[in-house]
Every structure is written in C-alpha cells, then in structure tokens.
Amino acid sequence: MSDRTLQVYVNKRENGILDFENDQYVFNYLPASSAVVSLTMPIRKASWNSKTLHPVFQMNMPEGVLKEVIKNHFSKIEKMDDLNFLRLIGPYMLGRVKFNKIIEDEEALVLEDILTTSTANLFEELMQCFSIRSGVSGVQPKLLLSAQNKNTMKFEHYIVKSWEKEYPELALNEYFCMRALQHAGLETPDFYLSDDRSMFIIKRFDVQEDGKYLGFEDMCVLTARGTDDKYEGSYEEIVRVIKDVIPPQKRKEALKTFFKALIMNHLLQNGDGHLKNYGVLYENDFEDARLSPIYDVITTTVYIKKDIPALKMSGAKLWWKEKTYKLFAKHSCGLSTREYTEIIDVCLQAIGKVSNEIKAYKVEHFEVSAFLTELERCWKKSF
C-alpha cells in the first residue's frame, strides 16, 4: 500500500481506502462496506473526491496546543501534513472512524485519582503520555483517555481539558455554565471538575456500553465545511440541517432543544457557539439520527469583554434583542408563542439556580470569589 494511502475503519471494521493522488483526496468504499463514514457520503461505487481533506475526516484533527505538541515530536522525522497526521493519530481518533490500523489500548488510570490528584502539572504529564492518542479537535488543550470509574468498575472514555494563563479559571467557568444547561433541562454529557480546578473532565457521549461507537458529525461536516470555516454560516443554516437530517418524529424536539441552547448561549454570553459545537448522533444513518448532547459552553465575555456570537442570525453577529429570537423561534424553528415563552422562562430560572450554587461555592472557595462574581456579572438575567 502506498505511503499516501490509508485504510479507513468504521467501528473496527475496514470500510474504505483514502488516497491522495493528482492533488486531491480520494475516498473509496470497499465492496463489502455496510456502514457510512458520514451522512454526507453515502455508500456508492464512485469515488468521493475533494481538493481538501473531506470534512468528516478533518472533524477530529488536532488543533492548537495539541497539534503543536505532536508537531514538535515528529516534524523532524516526517512532514506533518493532513495525511501524516491521520497516519500517526488515526488509530486513536475520537469517534467510530479511525485510520491506518486498530489499536486496543486501555490505560491503568482511575477517574477519581485524576479528579483528586495533588500532583502539580498533571495535565502536562498526561499531555506527554497521551498526545499521540488524542485525535480530538479544538484550540483549548484537551486529551482523550480511558479511566476506570470506581462506581461502575468499568473503563469509560473521557475528554480531559485544561486551560492556559490568559484564560484564568476556564475549567470552573465551563463547569458552572454546564450546570446551568442542566438546570435548563438540556442533555449534557457527564462532567467533572478536578479538586484543584485545573481540569474539566467530560465523559464521551459517542461510546456505547458494548464499546461500539455511535456516528457523530458536527455542523461543519453537515454543511460541507472544513474545520477552519467553523465561524462561517448561520444559526438558520443549522436549523435547515436539523430539518434535513433529523427524522420527522424527533425533529420538533430537536428544534426546541437547539433554540433553548441558543438562549442559554445568550444568557451565559457564550460567544463560541460555532459549527463544531453542535452535532448529530446516529447508529446507522438518517433514520435514527438525533441531536447530540450540548457541550463546550463557557462565558467568553469574562475574558473578551466585547465578544460577539460565533455565527450569524438575521444576517448579523451581535447579542440580539428578544424580538429577533422570537422571530427566529417562529419562522425558523416553528415554535408557538407558548413554546417560546416556556423556553425563555426555563432558561432564566436556570440562571437563578446556578447563581445559588455559585453563592454556596464561594463560601468554601473564597480564593475564586472575585472571578465568580465577575462571571455572574457577565450573565444576562433578562432580555
């Protein structure tokens, strides 16, 4: 097999071949393939060709700090272009689509030990150990690993996220934002904050009890965009994708969920709700597709005072007035006035509930009281 060719696996079964030839990426399904690599790339005899790496294969490519760590390790040996990145980290890539070969590798880690450790710079140590095994996108430093949950005695799959000095208490920020989402009745992955607040740990929602992976595709893939274009497009476009991808019996609930997530982004002042932060889960294809849990929500305006939303609504990126949301709910999401009002009320109540949790947290953690006060000051208590 050529060094510009990769085997592509879906749930540990070889499914196709990815080549780079004549200045384009070429993917072909194997004759016996029974699972799609993407909802946007159904099984067919003809090749799927692209001038750039196909969006579904880009989806979990490393970004930011993790990408630099991998480059520093291997750039002297190999040019770290897209294909060589996939060759290197492809066996460990997040999700059901993997590349090159399948590696079974469970580490003797315990979740409770990670959460309660007193080891300084544990994340940096984990980064050195697990960087190659962490095919996960995003600029924020993060790693994939498996750890044993003492409650279930099972190895479970987690994403471990840290933060850099220019974003103080980012893990704490994300923890309370995610708590607010839970109070609003939004589905989220299980998540944890380490005792020293240096790490935010989130359980992966794409891995099933039997170890098989659900299909997951973010809105970059579903709108045929590469990772670099995650700030392009609009929330109206995401709604159109939901209407196209989610089956009719689940569509209304998915639209209500998405709209509620948008309102929480507004109240929490999360300016980073881009295309990669919304996605769809499925087992086989469109027939069982559903909106994924909500993830990666933080208050960005606590660090960037004049931050704006990541995507357009009504042709603009700004913190919209209530009238704009009401029109979006009606015309894009098909929600009634009663449904709109109920969602707004639930979201505002969620902010009140998490504020009470913060008040209690300050009593035990006075050292972060000033940060949490500033965090709450950024939140909107009404429109």
Short mmCIF file of C-alpha atoms in Angstrom, two decimals:
data_model
loop_
_atom_site.label_atom_id
_atom_site.label_comp_id
_atom_site.label_asym_id
_atom_site.label_seq_id
_atom_site.Cartn_x
_atom_site.Cartn_y
_atom_site.Cartn_z
CA MET A 1 0.00 0.00 0.00
CA SER A 2 1.33 3.48 -0.93
CA ASP A 3 2.57 5.83 1.78
CA ARG A 4 -0.10 8.25 0.50
CA THR A 5 -2.85 5.70 1.19
CA LEU A 6 -4.71 4.99 4.42
CA GLN A 7 -7.12 2.26 5.41
CA VAL A 8 -10.34 3.68 6.89
CA TYR A 9 -12.22 1.77 9.62
CA VAL A 10 -15.74 2.18 10.99
CA ASN A 11 -16.25 0.54 14.39
CA LYS A 12 -13.09 -1.54 13.92
CA ARG A 13 -14.14 -2.92 10.52
CA GLU A 14 -12.19 -1.91 7.43
CA ASN A 15 -14.57 0.18 5.38
CA GLY A 16 -12.66 2.01 2.69
CA ILE A 17 -9.43 3.49 1.36
CA LEU A 18 -8.31 7.12 1.49
CA ASP A 19 -5.75 8.14 -1.14
CA PHE A 20 -4.02 11.36 -2.08
CA GLU A 21 -3.40 11.47 -5.80
CA ASN A 22 -3.33 14.13 -8.51
CA ASP A 23 -3.52 16.85 -5.83
CA GLN A 24 -6.81 15.63 -4.41
CA TYR A 25 -8.07 13.36 -1.66
CA VAL A 26 -9.93 10.30 -2.93
CA PHE A 27 -12.06 8.04 -0.74
CA ASN A 28 -13.50 4.73 -1.97
CA TYR A 29 -15.78 2.39 -0.07
CA LEU A 30 -14.83 -1.29 -0.11
CA PRO A 31 -17.26 -3.60 -1.97
CA ALA A 32 -18.39 -5.17 1.32
CA SER A 33 -18.92 -1.87 3.16
CA SER A 34 -22.17 -1.66 5.10
CA ALA A 35 -21.64 1.50 7.20
CA VAL A 36 -21.28 5.08 6.00
CA VAL A 37 -18.29 7.16 7.10
CA SER A 38 -20.57 10.21 7.01
CA LEU A 39 -24.22 11.08 6.46
CA THR A 40 -22.91 13.36 3.72
CA MET A 41 -21.05 10.48 1.97
CA PRO A 42 -23.46 7.57 1.34
CA ILE A 43 -22.10 4.25 0.11
CA ARG A 44 -21.58 4.18 -3.65
CA LYS A 45 -19.20 2.67 -6.21
CA ALA A 46 -17.93 6.05 -7.41
CA SER A 47 -15.13 7.78 -5.50
CA TRP A 48 -15.67 10.67 -3.13
CA ASN A 49 -13.11 13.26 -4.29
CA SER A 50 -12.12 16.53 -2.63
CA LYS A 51 -9.44 19.17 -3.16
CA THR A 52 -9.11 19.41 0.62
CA LEU A 53 -9.40 16.63 3.18
CA HIS A 54 -13.06 15.57 3.41
CA PRO A 55 -14.81 17.45 6.27
CA VAL A 56 -15.69 14.25 8.16
CA PHE A 57 -12.01 13.24 8.16
CA GLN A 58 -10.98 16.74 9.25
CA MET A 59 -13.52 16.79 12.08
CA ASN A 60 -11.29 15.42 14.85
CA MET A 61 -7.91 16.61 13.63
CA PRO A 62 -5.86 18.21 16.42
CA GLU A 63 -5.76 21.99 16.72
CA GLY A 64 -3.92 24.47 18.90
CA VAL A 65 -1.63 23.23 21.68
CA LEU A 66 -2.17 19.54 21.00
CA LYS A 67 -1.26 19.95 17.34
CA GLU A 68 1.93 21.78 18.29
CA VAL A 69 2.94 19.07 20.77
CA ILE A 70 2.57 16.40 18.08
CA LYS A 71 4.41 18.51 15.51
CA ASN A 72 7.31 19.10 17.89
CA HIS A 73 7.63 15.36 18.47
CA PHE A 74 7.55 14.23 14.85
CA SER A 75 8.28 17.04 12.40
CA LYS A 76 11.99 16.11 12.23
CA ILE A 77 11.02 12.63 11.10
CA GLU A 78 8.05 13.29 8.85
CA LYS A 79 6.33 16.28 7.26
CA MET A 80 3.18 16.64 9.36
CA ASP A 81 0.60 17.25 6.63
CA ASP A 82 -3.02 16.12 6.96
CA LEU A 83 -2.38 12.59 5.70
CA ASN A 84 0.59 12.02 8.01
CA PHE A 85 -1.37 13.39 10.97
CA LEU A 86 -4.07 10.83 10.20
CA ARG A 87 -1.46 8.10 9.82
CA LEU A 88 0.00 8.96 13.22
CA ILE A 89 -3.06 9.59 15.38
CA GLY A 90 -5.68 7.91 13.21
CA PRO A 91 -5.72 4.65 15.20
CA TYR A 92 -6.66 6.66 18.33
CA MET A 93 -9.01 9.16 16.69
CA LEU A 94 -12.12 10.21 18.60
CA GLY A 95 -15.24 8.52 17.29
CA ARG A 96 -16.06 5.48 15.22
CA VAL A 97 -13.99 6.41 12.13
CA LYS A 98 -10.32 5.54 12.53
CA PHE A 99 -7.37 5.29 10.19
CA ASN A 100 -4.38 3.11 9.33
CA LYS A 101 -4.86 0.34 11.93
CA ILE A 102 -6.84 -0.52 15.05
CA ILE A 103 -5.07 -0.47 18.41
CA GLU A 104 -6.57 -1.77 21.63
CA ASP A 105 -5.01 0.16 24.48
CA GLU A 106 -6.52 0.57 27.95
CA GLU A 107 -4.53 2.57 30.47
CA ALA A 108 -4.47 1.84 34.18
CA LEU A 109 -5.97 5.19 35.15
CA VAL A 110 -8.70 5.80 37.72
CA LEU A 111 -11.10 8.72 37.28
CA GLU A 112 -11.16 9.56 41.00
CA ASP A 113 -7.36 9.75 41.07
CA ILE A 114 -7.37 12.29 38.25
CA LEU A 115 -10.05 14.40 39.94
CA THR A 116 -8.40 14.43 43.38
CA THR A 117 -4.70 14.41 42.48
CA SER A 118 -2.31 16.76 44.26
CA THR A 119 0.32 16.32 41.55
CA ALA A 120 1.36 19.65 40.11
CA ASN A 121 1.14 19.93 36.33
CA LEU A 122 -0.69 16.61 35.96
CA PHE A 123 -2.24 17.78 32.70
CA GLU A 124 1.22 18.42 31.21
CA GLU A 125 2.26 14.90 32.19
CA LEU A 126 -0.87 13.46 30.64
CA MET A 127 -0.25 15.55 27.52
CA GLN A 128 3.17 13.99 27.04
CA CYS A 129 1.79 10.49 27.57
CA PHE A 130 -1.43 10.78 25.59
CA SER A 131 -0.89 13.44 22.91
CA ILE A 132 -0.49 10.90 20.13
CA ARG A 133 -3.60 9.08 21.32
CA SER A 134 -5.74 12.19 21.31
CA GLY A 135 -7.36 12.74 17.95
CA VAL A 136 -9.69 15.48 19.18
CA SER A 137 -10.38 18.89 17.69
CA GLY A 138 -10.42 22.27 19.38
CA VAL A 139 -7.95 25.00 20.28
CA GLN A 140 -8.27 24.51 24.04
CA PRO A 141 -5.73 21.98 25.40
CA LYS A 142 -7.53 18.64 25.68
CA LEU A 143 -6.81 14.93 25.68
CA LEU A 144 -8.63 11.66 25.16
CA LEU A 145 -8.13 8.88 27.67
CA SER A 146 -9.83 5.89 29.24
CA ALA A 147 -10.13 5.62 33.01
CA GLN A 148 -11.83 3.30 35.43
CA ASN A 149 -14.93 4.64 37.17
CA LYS A 150 -14.91 3.28 40.72
CA ASN A 151 -18.71 3.37 40.87
CA THR A 152 -19.21 1.17 37.81
CA MET A 153 -15.79 -0.57 37.87
CA LYS A 154 -15.75 -0.10 34.09
CA PHE A 155 -13.24 1.63 31.88
CA GLU A 156 -15.02 4.65 30.44
CA HIS A 157 -13.94 7.20 27.87
CA TYR A 158 -13.25 10.83 28.76
CA ILE A 159 -12.01 14.11 27.33
CA VAL A 160 -9.74 15.98 29.74
CA LYS A 161 -9.49 19.74 29.22
CA SER A 162 -7.10 22.22 30.77
CA TRP A 163 -6.65 25.97 30.40
CA GLU A 164 -3.88 28.46 29.73
CA LYS A 165 -2.89 31.51 31.75
CA GLU A 166 -4.70 34.00 29.51
CA TYR A 167 -7.99 32.28 30.39
CA PRO A 168 -7.98 32.01 34.19
CA GLU A 169 -10.37 29.54 35.83
CA LEU A 170 -11.64 28.29 32.45
CA ALA A 171 -12.46 24.86 33.92
CA LEU A 172 -14.56 26.48 36.67
CA ASN A 173 -16.23 28.70 34.08
CA GLU A 174 -17.22 25.70 31.96
CA TYR A 175 -18.36 23.72 35.00
CA PHE A 176 -20.91 26.31 36.10
CA CYS A 177 -22.06 27.01 32.53
CA MET A 178 -22.71 23.32 32.05
CA ARG A 179 -24.57 23.21 35.37
CA ALA A 180 -26.78 26.00 34.04
CA LEU A 181 -27.54 23.91 30.95
CA GLN A 182 -28.57 21.01 33.16
CA HIS A 183 -30.89 23.25 35.17
CA ALA A 184 -32.45 24.32 31.87
CA GLY A 185 -33.25 20.68 31.12
CA LEU A 186 -30.73 20.32 28.30
CA GLU A 187 -29.00 16.98 27.84
CA THR A 188 -25.28 17.21 28.56
CA PRO A 189 -22.53 14.61 28.87
CA ASP A 190 -21.46 13.65 32.41
CA PHE A 191 -18.79 16.11 33.55
CA TYR A 192 -16.46 16.69 36.48
CA LEU A 193 -14.24 19.43 37.88
CA SER A 194 -10.92 18.38 39.42
CA ASP A 195 -10.44 19.34 43.05
CA ASP A 196 -7.71 21.84 42.18
CA ARG A 197 -9.87 23.29 39.35
CA SER A 198 -7.07 22.72 36.83
CA MET A 199 -9.03 20.26 34.70
CA PHE A 200 -12.55 19.87 33.35
CA ILE A 201 -13.34 16.25 32.52
CA ILE A 202 -16.23 15.24 30.30
CA LYS A 203 -17.49 11.74 29.56
CA ARG A 204 -17.76 10.94 25.89
CA PHE A 205 -21.29 10.52 24.62
CA ASP A 206 -20.41 8.67 21.41
CA VAL A 207 -19.27 5.41 23.08
CA GLN A 208 -21.88 2.77 23.86
CA GLU A 209 -21.92 0.22 26.68
CA ASP A 210 -20.62 -2.51 24.36
CA GLY A 211 -17.66 -0.36 23.34
CA LYS A 212 -19.01 0.39 19.87
CA TYR A 213 -19.17 3.96 18.68
CA LEU A 214 -22.17 5.95 17.58
CA GLY A 215 -21.76 8.05 14.48
CA PHE A 216 -21.18 11.71 15.34
CA GLU A 217 -20.93 14.58 12.89
CA ASP A 218 -20.69 18.25 13.71
CA MET A 219 -22.26 21.06 11.73
CA CYS A 220 -19.02 21.75 9.86
CA VAL A 221 -19.28 18.31 8.30
CA LEU A 222 -23.03 18.55 7.73
CA THR A 223 -22.69 21.91 5.97
CA ALA A 224 -19.72 20.64 3.88
CA ARG A 225 -17.20 22.93 5.57
CA GLY A 226 -13.69 22.30 6.82
CA THR A 227 -12.65 22.97 10.41
CA ASP A 228 -11.14 26.35 9.50
CA ASP A 229 -14.61 27.56 8.47
CA LYS A 230 -16.29 26.82 11.80
CA TYR A 231 -17.21 30.51 12.26
CA GLU A 232 -18.89 30.72 8.85
CA GLY A 233 -22.60 30.20 8.26
CA SER A 234 -25.57 30.97 10.46
CA TYR A 235 -27.91 29.56 13.07
CA GLU A 236 -30.62 29.50 10.40
CA GLU A 237 -28.38 27.15 8.42
CA ILE A 238 -28.07 24.81 11.41
CA VAL A 239 -31.87 24.73 11.64
CA ARG A 240 -32.05 23.74 7.97
CA VAL A 241 -29.60 20.91 8.63
CA ILE A 242 -31.68 19.71 11.59
CA LYS A 243 -34.78 19.67 9.39
CA ASP A 244 -32.91 17.73 6.69
CA VAL A 245 -31.13 15.21 8.94
CA ILE A 246 -33.37 14.53 11.95
CA PRO A 247 -36.32 12.21 11.20
CA PRO A 248 -39.80 13.81 11.41
CA GLN A 249 -40.80 12.19 14.72
CA LYS A 250 -37.78 13.71 16.50
CA ARG A 251 -37.49 16.97 14.58
CA LYS A 252 -39.73 19.25 16.68
CA GLU A 253 -37.99 18.28 19.92
CA ALA A 254 -34.58 18.78 18.28
CA LEU A 255 -35.56 22.29 17.16
CA LYS A 256 -36.81 23.17 20.66
CA THR A 257 -33.54 21.84 22.13
CA PHE A 258 -31.43 23.83 19.69
CA PHE A 259 -33.38 27.01 20.35
CA LYS A 260 -33.05 26.53 24.12
CA ALA A 261 -29.29 26.07 23.69
CA LEU A 262 -29.15 29.36 21.75
CA ILE A 263 -31.00 31.19 24.52
CA MET A 264 -28.61 29.74 27.12
CA ASN A 265 -25.68 30.90 24.99
CA HIS A 266 -27.17 34.40 25.07
CA LEU A 267 -27.80 34.43 28.82
CA LEU A 268 -24.39 32.91 29.60
CA GLN A 269 -22.71 35.15 26.99
CA ASN A 270 -21.03 32.28 25.19
CA GLY A 271 -19.54 33.76 22.03
CA ASP A 272 -18.05 30.46 20.88
CA GLY A 273 -21.14 28.51 19.78
CA HIS A 274 -19.65 27.75 16.36
CA LEU A 275 -20.41 24.99 13.84
CA LYS A 276 -18.23 22.42 15.59
CA ASN A 277 -20.11 22.86 18.86
CA TYR A 278 -23.37 21.40 17.58
CA GLY A 279 -23.73 17.93 16.15
CA VAL A 280 -25.81 14.88 15.34
CA LEU A 281 -25.56 11.33 16.70
CA TYR A 282 -26.73 8.21 14.86
CA GLU A 283 -26.32 4.43 14.92
CA ASN A 284 -26.80 3.63 11.24
CA ASP A 285 -27.94 6.55 9.10
CA PHE A 286 -30.53 9.34 8.82
CA GLU A 287 -33.35 7.15 10.12
CA ASP A 288 -32.07 7.13 13.71
CA ALA A 289 -30.26 10.50 13.76
CA ARG A 290 -30.76 12.80 16.75
CA LEU A 291 -29.26 15.98 18.10
CA SER A 292 -26.20 15.32 20.26
CA PRO A 293 -25.93 16.48 23.90
CA ILE A 294 -24.85 20.11 24.34
CA TYR A 295 -21.15 20.65 25.11
CA ASP A 296 -18.33 23.24 25.14
CA VAL A 297 -20.25 26.14 26.67
CA ILE A 298 -18.35 28.87 28.52
CA THR A 299 -18.82 32.57 29.25
CA THR A 300 -16.40 34.11 26.76
CA THR A 301 -17.15 37.74 27.67
CA VAL A 302 -15.44 37.31 31.03
CA TYR A 303 -12.17 37.18 29.02
CA ILE A 304 -13.11 39.11 25.87
CA LYS A 305 -15.32 41.98 27.03
CA LYS A 306 -16.73 42.86 23.61
CA ASP A 307 -17.04 39.31 22.29
CA ILE A 308 -19.89 38.57 19.90
CA PRO A 309 -21.74 35.37 18.90
CA ALA A 310 -19.84 32.90 16.72
CA LEU A 311 -22.40 32.67 13.91
CA LYS A 312 -24.90 34.94 12.21
CA MET A 313 -28.60 35.25 12.90
CA SER A 314 -30.75 37.52 10.73
CA GLY A 315 -27.59 38.35 8.80
CA ALA A 316 -25.59 39.72 11.75
CA LYS A 317 -23.32 38.66 14.61
CA LEU A 318 -24.41 40.51 17.75
CA TRP A 319 -26.20 39.92 21.03
CA TRP A 320 -29.68 40.08 19.60
CA LYS A 321 -32.79 41.65 21.09
CA GLU A 322 -35.68 39.49 22.22
CA LYS A 323 -37.66 40.36 19.09
CA THR A 324 -35.02 38.68 16.90
CA TYR A 325 -35.12 35.49 18.97
CA LYS A 326 -38.92 35.47 18.91
CA LEU A 327 -38.95 35.75 15.10
CA PHE A 328 -36.23 33.08 14.83
CA ALA A 329 -38.24 30.74 17.09
CA LYS A 330 -41.39 31.24 14.99
CA HIS A 331 -40.11 31.37 11.43
CA SER A 332 -37.00 29.14 11.59
CA CYS A 333 -37.85 26.68 14.38
CA GLY A 334 -41.62 26.61 14.01
CA LEU A 335 -42.25 27.23 17.71
CA SER A 336 -45.50 28.67 19.04
CA THR A 337 -45.63 31.74 21.27
CA ARG A 338 -46.40 29.49 24.24
CA GLU A 339 -43.40 27.22 23.49
CA TYR A 340 -41.15 30.26 23.08
CA THR A 341 -42.29 31.75 26.41
CA GLU A 342 -41.85 28.46 28.25
CA ILE A 343 -38.28 28.09 26.98
CA ILE A 344 -37.37 31.65 27.98
CA ASP A 345 -38.81 31.15 31.47
CA VAL A 346 -36.97 27.85 31.98
CA CYS A 347 -33.67 29.38 30.86
CA LEU A 348 -34.00 32.41 33.13
CA GLN A 349 -34.82 30.13 36.06
CA ALA A 350 -31.72 28.05 35.25
CA ILE A 351 -29.51 31.14 35.60
CA GLY A 352 -31.07 31.79 39.03
CA LYS A 353 -30.47 28.21 40.16
CA VAL A 354 -26.82 28.12 39.13
CA SER A 355 -26.28 31.52 40.77
CA ASN A 356 -27.40 29.95 44.06
CA GLU A 357 -24.87 27.16 43.54
CA ILE A 358 -22.15 29.73 42.94
CA LYS A 359 -23.09 31.54 46.14
CA ALA A 360 -22.59 28.31 48.11
CA TYR A 361 -19.33 27.54 46.27
CA LYS A 362 -17.89 30.95 47.19
CA VAL A 363 -18.28 30.17 50.89
CA GLU A 364 -15.94 27.17 50.57
CA HIS A 365 -13.63 28.65 47.93
CA PHE A 366 -13.05 32.30 48.80
CA GLU A 367 -9.96 32.43 46.54
CA VAL A 368 -12.15 32.36 43.41
CA SER A 369 -14.91 34.58 44.77
CA ALA A 370 -13.84 37.60 42.70
CA PHE A 371 -13.72 35.56 39.48
CA LEU A 372 -17.15 34.05 40.08
CA THR A 373 -18.61 37.48 40.86
CA GLU A 374 -17.26 38.73 37.53
CA LEU A 375 -18.57 35.63 35.77
CA GLU A 376 -22.09 36.26 37.07
CA ARG A 377 -21.82 39.94 36.18
CA CYS A 378 -21.44 38.90 32.54
CA TRP A 379 -24.61 36.82 32.58
CA LYS A 380 -27.92 38.24 31.42
CA LYS A 381 -30.75 37.97 33.92
CA SER A 382 -33.33 39.09 31.35
CA PHE A 383 -33.64 40.48 27.82
#
